[in-house]
Amino acid sequence: MSAQIINGKEIAAQIRETLKEKISLMEKKPKLAVILVGNDGPSEIYVRNKQKAAAEVGIETELFHLEEGVKASEIEQLIENLNNDSDVNGILIQLPLPKGIDSAALLEKVEPKKDVDGFHPYNIGLLQNGSDKATIAATPKGVLRLIETTGVDIKGLNALVIGRSTIVGKPMGMLLLQKDCTVTIAHSHTKDLKTLCQNADLIVSATGVSKLIKADWVKKGAMVFDVGICRNENGKLGGDVDFEAVKEVASYITPVPGGVGPMTIAMLLENTLEAYLKQNA
Ligand code: NAD
């Protein structure tokens, strides 16, 4: 039997609708400040999409679009001003920043309560400690939400996360560990990824390598979540997983597009509302 395809687009739309209803009842609206540096085409599109999605649920946004050659000290000053501005509830620094700017150092300047991306070391630490006060990075949070919609009890499952980035792989591993999975985090130096995949009950792949995960790598009935965004050999948008073949083996699978991607924006909006509520508690 073919896998159940998880419709991330629909689930994300429901989450956005709930956020919209909650925010419509609030007198003062949450506000998100977005810092964009330079003229990277894809980043400009991502920022526009985030602003549009925020507006649709009633979150105000303000874009600070800085010149490519801006000094790190000027960005730091802007972050400090936004940290001190009580009208601003969330601060998002669109990555990647131009070469030569230390993103990690700037992310540390954001007030943790306004860190809606969950990239500040304080929030990463809270996540590691299992605190419910942690702001969790939008993509892994979105994957977990998709897992939860299946209703499958994942306790004790062998979970394999492929990719160890700070924004996806590592927090994903931590979240699955908290849900009592036995977690393996694989990466580009991992030996025999195929065998690790074959032993996994749940796979989250976040590498950006097109069709890395093949049908004979996946255990029958495994759950497969595809974070990757890749162009395949025909230039078509796809993910890390050979979707058409793997869906014949898996129990649940996310498509690309329409799986994890829409959840990322929905979780960013949710994090912004949560930041507002924390600041106004
Ligand atoms: P990254 O480049 O920071 O990390 C990629 C990870 O994959 C690294 O840890 C690397 O070791 C690992 N990797 C690369 N090739 C591998 C291989 N052959 N075998 C095993 N591991 C391998 O990327 P990232 O920011 O974590 O993003 C990963 C992918 O997810 C990209 O395609 C990105 O576009 C996508 N992404 C999607 C969303 C979304 O909302 N859908 C959000 C963030 C990232």
GROMACS .gro file of C-alpha atoms and ligand atoms in nm, residues 139 162-165 167-169 186-188 193 206-209 212 227-230 240 260-261 264, ligand 1:
model
   69
  139THR     CA    1   1.149   2.430   1.033
  162ILE     CA    2   2.014   1.357   0.800
  163GLY     CA    3   2.190   1.694   0.814
  164ARG     CA    4   2.339   1.865   1.120
  165SER     CA    5   2.285   2.236   1.056
  167ILE     CA    6   1.883   2.573   1.192
  168VAL     CA    7   1.740   2.232   1.099
  169GLY     CA    8   1.930   1.910   1.176
  186ALA     CA    9   2.390   1.176   1.006
  187HIS     CA   10   2.590   1.420   0.793
  188SER     CA   11   2.818   1.437   0.493
  193LEU     CA   12   2.397   0.613   0.528
  206ALA     CA   13   1.766   1.799   0.543
  207THR     CA   14   2.064   1.792   0.310
  208GLY     CA   15   1.971   1.963  -0.017
  209VAL     CA   16   2.096   1.659  -0.214
  212LEU     CA   17   1.951   1.111  -0.193
  227VAL     CA   18   1.307   1.917   0.441
  228GLY     CA   19   1.535   1.945   0.138
  229ILE     CA   20   1.469   2.192  -0.140
  230CYS     CA   21   1.648   2.085  -0.457
  240ASP     CA   22   1.610   1.492  -0.075
  260VAL     CA   23   0.756   2.098   0.523
  261GLY     CA   24   0.804   2.433   0.342
  264THR     CA   25   0.815   2.686   0.824
  282NAD     P1   26   2.314   2.307   0.533
  282NAD     O1   27   2.384   2.315   0.401
  282NAD     O2   28   2.349   2.400   0.642
  282NAD     O3   29   2.329   2.160   0.589
  282NAD     C1   30   2.321   2.046   0.507
  282NAD     C2   31   2.354   1.926   0.591
  282NAD     O4   32   2.341   1.811   0.509
  282NAD     C3   33   2.497   1.926   0.646
  282NAD     O5   34   2.495   1.894   0.783
  282NAD     C4   35   2.569   1.818   0.566
  282NAD     O6   36   2.666   1.750   0.642
  282NAD     C5   37   2.454   1.726   0.529
  282NAD     N1   38   2.477   1.654   0.403
  282NAD     C6   39   2.508   1.708   0.283
  282NAD     N2   40   2.525   1.609   0.192
  282NAD     C7   41   2.502   1.493   0.255
  282NAD     C8   42   2.504   1.355   0.216
  282NAD     N3   43   2.532   1.320   0.091
  282NAD     N4   44   2.477   1.262   0.309
  282NAD     C9   45   2.449   1.297   0.436
  282NAD     N5   46   2.446   1.425   0.479
  282NAD    C10   47   2.472   1.520   0.390
  282NAD     O7   48   2.161   2.316   0.497
  282NAD     P2   49   2.030   2.348   0.585
  282NAD     O8   50   2.018   2.493   0.602
  282NAD     O9   51   2.021   2.259   0.703
  282NAD    O10   52   1.920   2.302   0.478
  282NAD    C11   53   1.915   2.170   0.429
  282NAD    C12   54   1.814   2.161   0.316
  282NAD    O11   55   1.688   2.195   0.365
  282NAD    C13   56   1.840   2.257   0.199
  282NAD    O12   57   1.794   2.196   0.080
  282NAD    C14   58   1.753   2.376   0.233
  282NAD    O13   59   1.715   2.449   0.118
  282NAD    C15   60   1.635   2.307   0.294
  282NAD     N6   61   1.560   2.388   0.389
  282NAD    C16   62   1.425   2.387   0.374
  282NAD    C17   63   1.347   2.457   0.462
  282NAD    C18   64   1.199   2.451   0.445
  282NAD    O14   65   1.130   2.532   0.501
  282NAD     N7   66   1.147   2.355   0.369
  282NAD    C19   67   1.404   2.531   0.565
  282NAD    C20   68   1.544   2.528   0.581
  282NAD    C21   69   1.619   2.454   0.491
   0.00000   0.00000   0.00000
